[in-house]
Structure formats: C-alpha cells, structure tokens
JSON list of C-alpha atoms in Angstrom, two decimals:
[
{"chain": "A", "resi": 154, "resn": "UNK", "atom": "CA", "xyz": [33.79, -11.71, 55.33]},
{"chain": "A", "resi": 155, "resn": "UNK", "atom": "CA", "xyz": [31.47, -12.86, 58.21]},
{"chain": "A", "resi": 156, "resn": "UNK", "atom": "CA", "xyz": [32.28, -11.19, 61.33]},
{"chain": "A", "resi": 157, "resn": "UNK", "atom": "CA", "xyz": [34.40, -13.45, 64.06]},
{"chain": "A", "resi": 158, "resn": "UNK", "atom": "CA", "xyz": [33.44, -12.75, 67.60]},
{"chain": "A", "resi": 159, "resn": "UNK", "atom": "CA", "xyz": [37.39, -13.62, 68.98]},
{"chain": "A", "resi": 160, "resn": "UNK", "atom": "CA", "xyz": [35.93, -13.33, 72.44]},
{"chain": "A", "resi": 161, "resn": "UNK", "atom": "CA", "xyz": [38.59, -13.37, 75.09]},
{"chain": "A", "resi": 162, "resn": "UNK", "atom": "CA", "xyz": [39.18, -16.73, 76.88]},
{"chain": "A", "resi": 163, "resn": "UNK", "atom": "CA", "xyz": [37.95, -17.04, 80.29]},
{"chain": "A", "resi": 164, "resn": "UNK", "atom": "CA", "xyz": [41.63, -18.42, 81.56]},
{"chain": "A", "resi": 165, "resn": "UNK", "atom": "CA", "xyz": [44.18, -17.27, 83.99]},
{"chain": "A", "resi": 166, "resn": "UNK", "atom": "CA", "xyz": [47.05, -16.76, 81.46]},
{"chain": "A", "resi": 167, "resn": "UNK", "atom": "CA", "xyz": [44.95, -13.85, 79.34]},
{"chain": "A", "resi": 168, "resn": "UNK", "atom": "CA", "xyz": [48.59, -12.44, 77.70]},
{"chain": "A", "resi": 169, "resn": "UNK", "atom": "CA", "xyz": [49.48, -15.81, 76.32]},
{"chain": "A", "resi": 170, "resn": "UNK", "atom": "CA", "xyz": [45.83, -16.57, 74.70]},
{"chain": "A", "resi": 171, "resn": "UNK", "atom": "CA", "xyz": [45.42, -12.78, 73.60]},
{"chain": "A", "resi": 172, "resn": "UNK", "atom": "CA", "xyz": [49.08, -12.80, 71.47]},
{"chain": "A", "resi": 173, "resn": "UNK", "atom": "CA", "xyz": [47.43, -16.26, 70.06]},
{"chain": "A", "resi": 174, "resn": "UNK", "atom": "CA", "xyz": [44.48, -14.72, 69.24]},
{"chain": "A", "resi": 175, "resn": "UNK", "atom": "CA", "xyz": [46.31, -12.05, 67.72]},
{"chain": "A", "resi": 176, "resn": "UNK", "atom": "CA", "xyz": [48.00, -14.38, 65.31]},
{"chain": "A", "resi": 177, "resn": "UNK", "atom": "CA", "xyz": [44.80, -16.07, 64.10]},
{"chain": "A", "resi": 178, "resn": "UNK", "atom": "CA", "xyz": [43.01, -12.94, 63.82]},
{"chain": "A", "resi": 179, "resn": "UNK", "atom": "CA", "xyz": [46.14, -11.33, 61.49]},
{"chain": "A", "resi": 180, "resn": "UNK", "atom": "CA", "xyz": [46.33, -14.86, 59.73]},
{"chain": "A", "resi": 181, "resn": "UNK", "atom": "CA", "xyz": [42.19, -15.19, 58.91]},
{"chain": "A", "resi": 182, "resn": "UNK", "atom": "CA", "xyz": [42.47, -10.89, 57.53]},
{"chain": "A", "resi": 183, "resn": "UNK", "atom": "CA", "xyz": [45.52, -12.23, 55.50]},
{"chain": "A", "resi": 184, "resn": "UNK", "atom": "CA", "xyz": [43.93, -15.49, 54.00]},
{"chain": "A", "resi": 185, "resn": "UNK", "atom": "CA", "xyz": [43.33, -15.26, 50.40]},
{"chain": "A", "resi": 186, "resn": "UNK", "atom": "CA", "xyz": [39.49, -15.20, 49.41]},
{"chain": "A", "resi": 187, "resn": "UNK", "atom": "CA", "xyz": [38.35, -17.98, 47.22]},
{"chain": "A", "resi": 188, "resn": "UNK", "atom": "CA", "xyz": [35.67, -17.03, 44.16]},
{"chain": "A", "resi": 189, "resn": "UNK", "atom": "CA", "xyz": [34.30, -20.55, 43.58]},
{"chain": "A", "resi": 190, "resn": "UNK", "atom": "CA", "xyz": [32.37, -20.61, 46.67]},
{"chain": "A", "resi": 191, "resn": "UNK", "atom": "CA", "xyz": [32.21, -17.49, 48.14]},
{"chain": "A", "resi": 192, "resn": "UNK", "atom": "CA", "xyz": [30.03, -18.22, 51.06]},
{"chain": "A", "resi": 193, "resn": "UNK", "atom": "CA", "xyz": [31.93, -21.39, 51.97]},
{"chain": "A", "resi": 194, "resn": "UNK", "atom": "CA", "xyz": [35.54, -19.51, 53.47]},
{"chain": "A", "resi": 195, "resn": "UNK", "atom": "CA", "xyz": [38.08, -21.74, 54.72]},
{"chain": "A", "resi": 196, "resn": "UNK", "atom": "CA", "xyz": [39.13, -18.46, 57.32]},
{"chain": "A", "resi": 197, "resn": "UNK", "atom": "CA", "xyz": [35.59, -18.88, 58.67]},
{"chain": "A", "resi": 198, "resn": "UNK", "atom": "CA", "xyz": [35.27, -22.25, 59.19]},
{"chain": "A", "resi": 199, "resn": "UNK", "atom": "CA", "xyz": [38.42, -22.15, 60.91]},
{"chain": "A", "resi": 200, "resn": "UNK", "atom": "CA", "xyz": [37.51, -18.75, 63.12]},
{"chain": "A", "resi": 201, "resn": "UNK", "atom": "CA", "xyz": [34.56, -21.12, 64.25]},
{"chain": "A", "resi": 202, "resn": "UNK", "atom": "CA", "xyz": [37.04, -23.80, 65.40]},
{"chain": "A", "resi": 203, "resn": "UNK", "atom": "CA", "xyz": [39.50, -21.74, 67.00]},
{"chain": "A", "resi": 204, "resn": "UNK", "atom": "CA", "xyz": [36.97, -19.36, 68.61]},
{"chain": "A", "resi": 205, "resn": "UNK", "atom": "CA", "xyz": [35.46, -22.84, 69.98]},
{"chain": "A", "resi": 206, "resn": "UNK", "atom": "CA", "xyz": [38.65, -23.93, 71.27]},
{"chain": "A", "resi": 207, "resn": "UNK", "atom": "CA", "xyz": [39.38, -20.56, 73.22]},
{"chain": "A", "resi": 208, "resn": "UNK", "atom": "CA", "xyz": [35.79, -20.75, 74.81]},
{"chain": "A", "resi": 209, "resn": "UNK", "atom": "CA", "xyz": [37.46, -23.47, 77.56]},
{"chain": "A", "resi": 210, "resn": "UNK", "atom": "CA", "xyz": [41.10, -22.26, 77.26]},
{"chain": "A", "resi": 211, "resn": "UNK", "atom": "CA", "xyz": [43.62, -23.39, 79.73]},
{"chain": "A", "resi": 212, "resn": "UNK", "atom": "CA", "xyz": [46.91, -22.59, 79.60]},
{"chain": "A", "resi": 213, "resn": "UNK", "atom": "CA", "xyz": [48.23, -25.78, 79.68]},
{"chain": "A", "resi": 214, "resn": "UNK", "atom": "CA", "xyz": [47.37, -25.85, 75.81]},
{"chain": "A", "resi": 215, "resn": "UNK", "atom": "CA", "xyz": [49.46, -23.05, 75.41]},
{"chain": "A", "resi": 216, "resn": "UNK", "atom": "CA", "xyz": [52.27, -24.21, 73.67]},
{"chain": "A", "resi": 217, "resn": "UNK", "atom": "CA", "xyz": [49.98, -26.26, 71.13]},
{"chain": "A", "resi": 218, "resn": "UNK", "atom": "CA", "xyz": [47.78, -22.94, 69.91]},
{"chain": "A", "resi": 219, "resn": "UNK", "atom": "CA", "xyz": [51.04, -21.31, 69.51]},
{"chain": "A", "resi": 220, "resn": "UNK", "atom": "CA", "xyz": [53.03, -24.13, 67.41]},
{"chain": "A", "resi": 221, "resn": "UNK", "atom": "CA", "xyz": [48.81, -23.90, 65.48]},
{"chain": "A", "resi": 222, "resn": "UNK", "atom": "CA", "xyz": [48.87, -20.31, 65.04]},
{"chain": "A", "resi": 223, "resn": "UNK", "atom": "CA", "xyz": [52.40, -20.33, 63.82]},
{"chain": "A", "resi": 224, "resn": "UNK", "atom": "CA", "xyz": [51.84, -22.95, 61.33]},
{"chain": "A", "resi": 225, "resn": "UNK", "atom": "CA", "xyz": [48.89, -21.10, 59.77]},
{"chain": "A", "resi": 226, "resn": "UNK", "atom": "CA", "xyz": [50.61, -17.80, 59.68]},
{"chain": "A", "resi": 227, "resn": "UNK", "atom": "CA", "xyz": [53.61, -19.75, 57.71]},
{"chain": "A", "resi": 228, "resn": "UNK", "atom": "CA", "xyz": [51.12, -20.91, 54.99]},
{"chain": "A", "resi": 229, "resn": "UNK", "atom": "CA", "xyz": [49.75, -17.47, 54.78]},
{"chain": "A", "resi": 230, "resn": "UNK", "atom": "CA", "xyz": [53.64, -15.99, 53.96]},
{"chain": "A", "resi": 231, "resn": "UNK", "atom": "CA", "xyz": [54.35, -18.61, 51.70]},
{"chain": "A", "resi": 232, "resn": "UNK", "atom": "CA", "xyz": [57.30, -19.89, 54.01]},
{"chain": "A", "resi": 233, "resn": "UNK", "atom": "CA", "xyz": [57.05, -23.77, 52.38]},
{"chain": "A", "resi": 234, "resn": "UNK", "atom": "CA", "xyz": [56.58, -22.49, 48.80]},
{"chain": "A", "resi": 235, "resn": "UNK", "atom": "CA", "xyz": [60.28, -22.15, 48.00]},
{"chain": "A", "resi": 236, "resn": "UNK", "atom": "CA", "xyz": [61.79, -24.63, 50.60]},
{"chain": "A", "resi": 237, "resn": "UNK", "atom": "CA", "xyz": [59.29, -28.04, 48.75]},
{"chain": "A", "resi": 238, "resn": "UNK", "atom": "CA", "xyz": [58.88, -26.41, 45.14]},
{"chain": "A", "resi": 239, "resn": "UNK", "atom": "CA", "xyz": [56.38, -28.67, 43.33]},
{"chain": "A", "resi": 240, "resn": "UNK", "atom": "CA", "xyz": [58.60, -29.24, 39.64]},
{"chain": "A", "resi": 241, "resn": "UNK", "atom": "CA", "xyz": [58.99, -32.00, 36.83]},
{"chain": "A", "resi": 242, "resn": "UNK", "atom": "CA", "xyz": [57.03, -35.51, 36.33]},
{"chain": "A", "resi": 243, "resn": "UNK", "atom": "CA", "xyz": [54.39, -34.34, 39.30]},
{"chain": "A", "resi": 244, "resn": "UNK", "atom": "CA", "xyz": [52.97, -31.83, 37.88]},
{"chain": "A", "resi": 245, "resn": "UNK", "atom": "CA", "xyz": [52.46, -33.18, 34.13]},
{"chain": "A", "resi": 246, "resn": "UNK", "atom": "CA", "xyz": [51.53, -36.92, 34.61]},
{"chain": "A", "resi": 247, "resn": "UNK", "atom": "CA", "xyz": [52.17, -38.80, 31.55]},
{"chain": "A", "resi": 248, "resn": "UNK", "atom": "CA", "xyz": [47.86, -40.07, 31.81]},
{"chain": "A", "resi": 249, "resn": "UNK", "atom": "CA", "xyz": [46.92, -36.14, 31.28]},
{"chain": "A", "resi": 250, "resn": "UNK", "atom": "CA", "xyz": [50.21, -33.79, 30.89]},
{"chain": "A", "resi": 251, "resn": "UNK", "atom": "CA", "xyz": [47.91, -30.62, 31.32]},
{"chain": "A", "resi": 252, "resn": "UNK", "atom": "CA", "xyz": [45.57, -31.78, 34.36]},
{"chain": "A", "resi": 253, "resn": "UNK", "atom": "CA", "xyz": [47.04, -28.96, 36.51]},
{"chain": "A", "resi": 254, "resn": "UNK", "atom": "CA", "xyz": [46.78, -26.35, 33.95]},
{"chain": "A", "resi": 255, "resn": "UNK", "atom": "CA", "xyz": [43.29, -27.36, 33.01]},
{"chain": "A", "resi": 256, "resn": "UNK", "atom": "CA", "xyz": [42.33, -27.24, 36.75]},
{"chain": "A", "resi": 257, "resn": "UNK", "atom": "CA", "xyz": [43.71, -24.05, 37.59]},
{"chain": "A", "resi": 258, "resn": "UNK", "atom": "CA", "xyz": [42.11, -22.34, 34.29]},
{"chain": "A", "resi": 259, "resn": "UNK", "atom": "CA", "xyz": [38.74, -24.21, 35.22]},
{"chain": "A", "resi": 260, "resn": "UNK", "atom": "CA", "xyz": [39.18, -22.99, 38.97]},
{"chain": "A", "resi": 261, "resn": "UNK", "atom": "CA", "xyz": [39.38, -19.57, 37.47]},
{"chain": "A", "resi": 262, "resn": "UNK", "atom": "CA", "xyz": [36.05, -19.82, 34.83]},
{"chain": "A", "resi": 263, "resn": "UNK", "atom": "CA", "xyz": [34.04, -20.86, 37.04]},
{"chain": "A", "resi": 264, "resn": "UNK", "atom": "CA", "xyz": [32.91, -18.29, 39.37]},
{"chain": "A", "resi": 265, "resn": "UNK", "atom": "CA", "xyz": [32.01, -16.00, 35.66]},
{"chain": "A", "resi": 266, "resn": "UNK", "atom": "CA", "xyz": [30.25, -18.28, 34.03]},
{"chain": "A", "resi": 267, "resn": "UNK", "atom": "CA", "xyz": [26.77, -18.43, 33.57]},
{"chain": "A", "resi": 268, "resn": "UNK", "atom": "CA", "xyz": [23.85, -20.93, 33.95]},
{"chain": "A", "resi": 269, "resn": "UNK", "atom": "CA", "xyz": [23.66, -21.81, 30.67]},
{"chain": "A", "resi": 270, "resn": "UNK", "atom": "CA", "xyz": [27.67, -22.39, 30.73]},
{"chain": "A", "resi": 271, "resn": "UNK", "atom": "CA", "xyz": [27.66, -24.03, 33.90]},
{"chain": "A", "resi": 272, "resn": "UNK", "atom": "CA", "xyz": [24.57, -26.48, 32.74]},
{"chain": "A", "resi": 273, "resn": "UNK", "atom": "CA", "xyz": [26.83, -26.94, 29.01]},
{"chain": "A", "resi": 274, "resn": "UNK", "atom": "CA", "xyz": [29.49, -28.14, 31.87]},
{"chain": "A", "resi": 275, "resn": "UNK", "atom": "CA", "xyz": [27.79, -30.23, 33.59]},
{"chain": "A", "resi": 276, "resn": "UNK", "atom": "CA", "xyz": [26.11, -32.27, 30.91]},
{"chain": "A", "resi": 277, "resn": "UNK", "atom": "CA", "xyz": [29.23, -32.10, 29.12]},
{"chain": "A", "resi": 278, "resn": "UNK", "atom": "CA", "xyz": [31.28, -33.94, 32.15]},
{"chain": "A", "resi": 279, "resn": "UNK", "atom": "CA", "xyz": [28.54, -36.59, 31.98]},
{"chain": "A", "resi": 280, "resn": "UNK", "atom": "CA", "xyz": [28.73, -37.20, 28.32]},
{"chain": "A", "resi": 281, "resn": "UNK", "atom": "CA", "xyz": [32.51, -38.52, 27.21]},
{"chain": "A", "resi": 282, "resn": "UNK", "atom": "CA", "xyz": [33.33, -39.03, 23.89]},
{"chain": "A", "resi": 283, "resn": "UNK", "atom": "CA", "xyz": [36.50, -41.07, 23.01]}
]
C-alpha cells in the first residue's frame, strides 16, 4: 500500500479535522485490497482526494467530512449489506441467468492467469460464435 502523507490541516479547529482524519485513515487500513489491478487502489486514489481536501480545511466543512468519513467507514463494516440485500430476478436476468456468477469467477481468474491465458481471453472475447 502506497504510503499517505495525512498531513495535519492548517485550520483553527485541529480536534475536529484530526478525529476526521482518524476515520479515513482507519477506513483506507480497513479497505479490502483488490488483485485485478493491484497498483490501481481505490483507498489511494481516495487518500489523494481527501488529503487534497484537508490541505485548505476550514471548519465550516466540518460537518460534511464527517457525514463523508462516516459514510465510508459504513461501507467498510458492511452496514447496507443486510438492510438492501441484492436477491431474486436481479441477480439472474432471464438474457444471461449466470452473468454474476461468471463475473465474480472471472474477477477471481484473472489476476493468476498467464499471458498466454490472458491473450486466449482476449482473442476469444473478440471472436463469438453463435
């Protein structure tokens, strides 16, 4: 994981930015890691943003980073996962019953396989046989 500099904000209200920066920093070290593109992380790209953000920090923003921070750290616990369970027709569409199971299985091959697989893969995406 690239390093984050999480500089402190050059504000009056310090305590209020540093318990914000607090939650991002515990949400990005929580964030899963994704193996498909392992030097693309979403927890970086968003480190960049927030640590962006926090370079002209006024505390009028407060309440925003907060409600920000909060919402990340949510989708890190898996608060929404049980409350808007994804069931029935959505996830089999009649056009291609298995599309999610073929993504997620695909999502997980991909990061093993070699060239030679990953050329096979590509040429065989280009070429459709009926």
């Amino acid at each position: 994981m690239a390093t984050r500099s999480l500089a402190r904000p050059s504000g009056a209200n310090l305590s209020g930015a540093s318990s914000q920066r607090r939650i991002y920093s515990d949400v990005f070290a929580k964030w899963p890691k994704q193996d498909l593109r392992p030097d693309y992380q979403l927890q970086d790209v968003l480190g960049k943003t927030v640590d962006a953000r926090f370079q002209s920090y006024k505390p009028a923003i407060e309440r925003e980073e907060i409600l920000k921070a909060r919402a990340l750290q949510f989708l890190v616990q898996d608060k929404f996962k049980d409350r808007y369970k994804l069931q029935g027709p959505m996830l089999h569409p009649k056009s291609q019953p298995t599309y999610f199971d073929d993504l997620v299985r695909e999502i997980e091959e991909a990061p093993n396989r070699s060239w030679f697989g990953r050329l096979g893969k590509r040429l065989s995406g280009m070429i459709r046989l009926q």
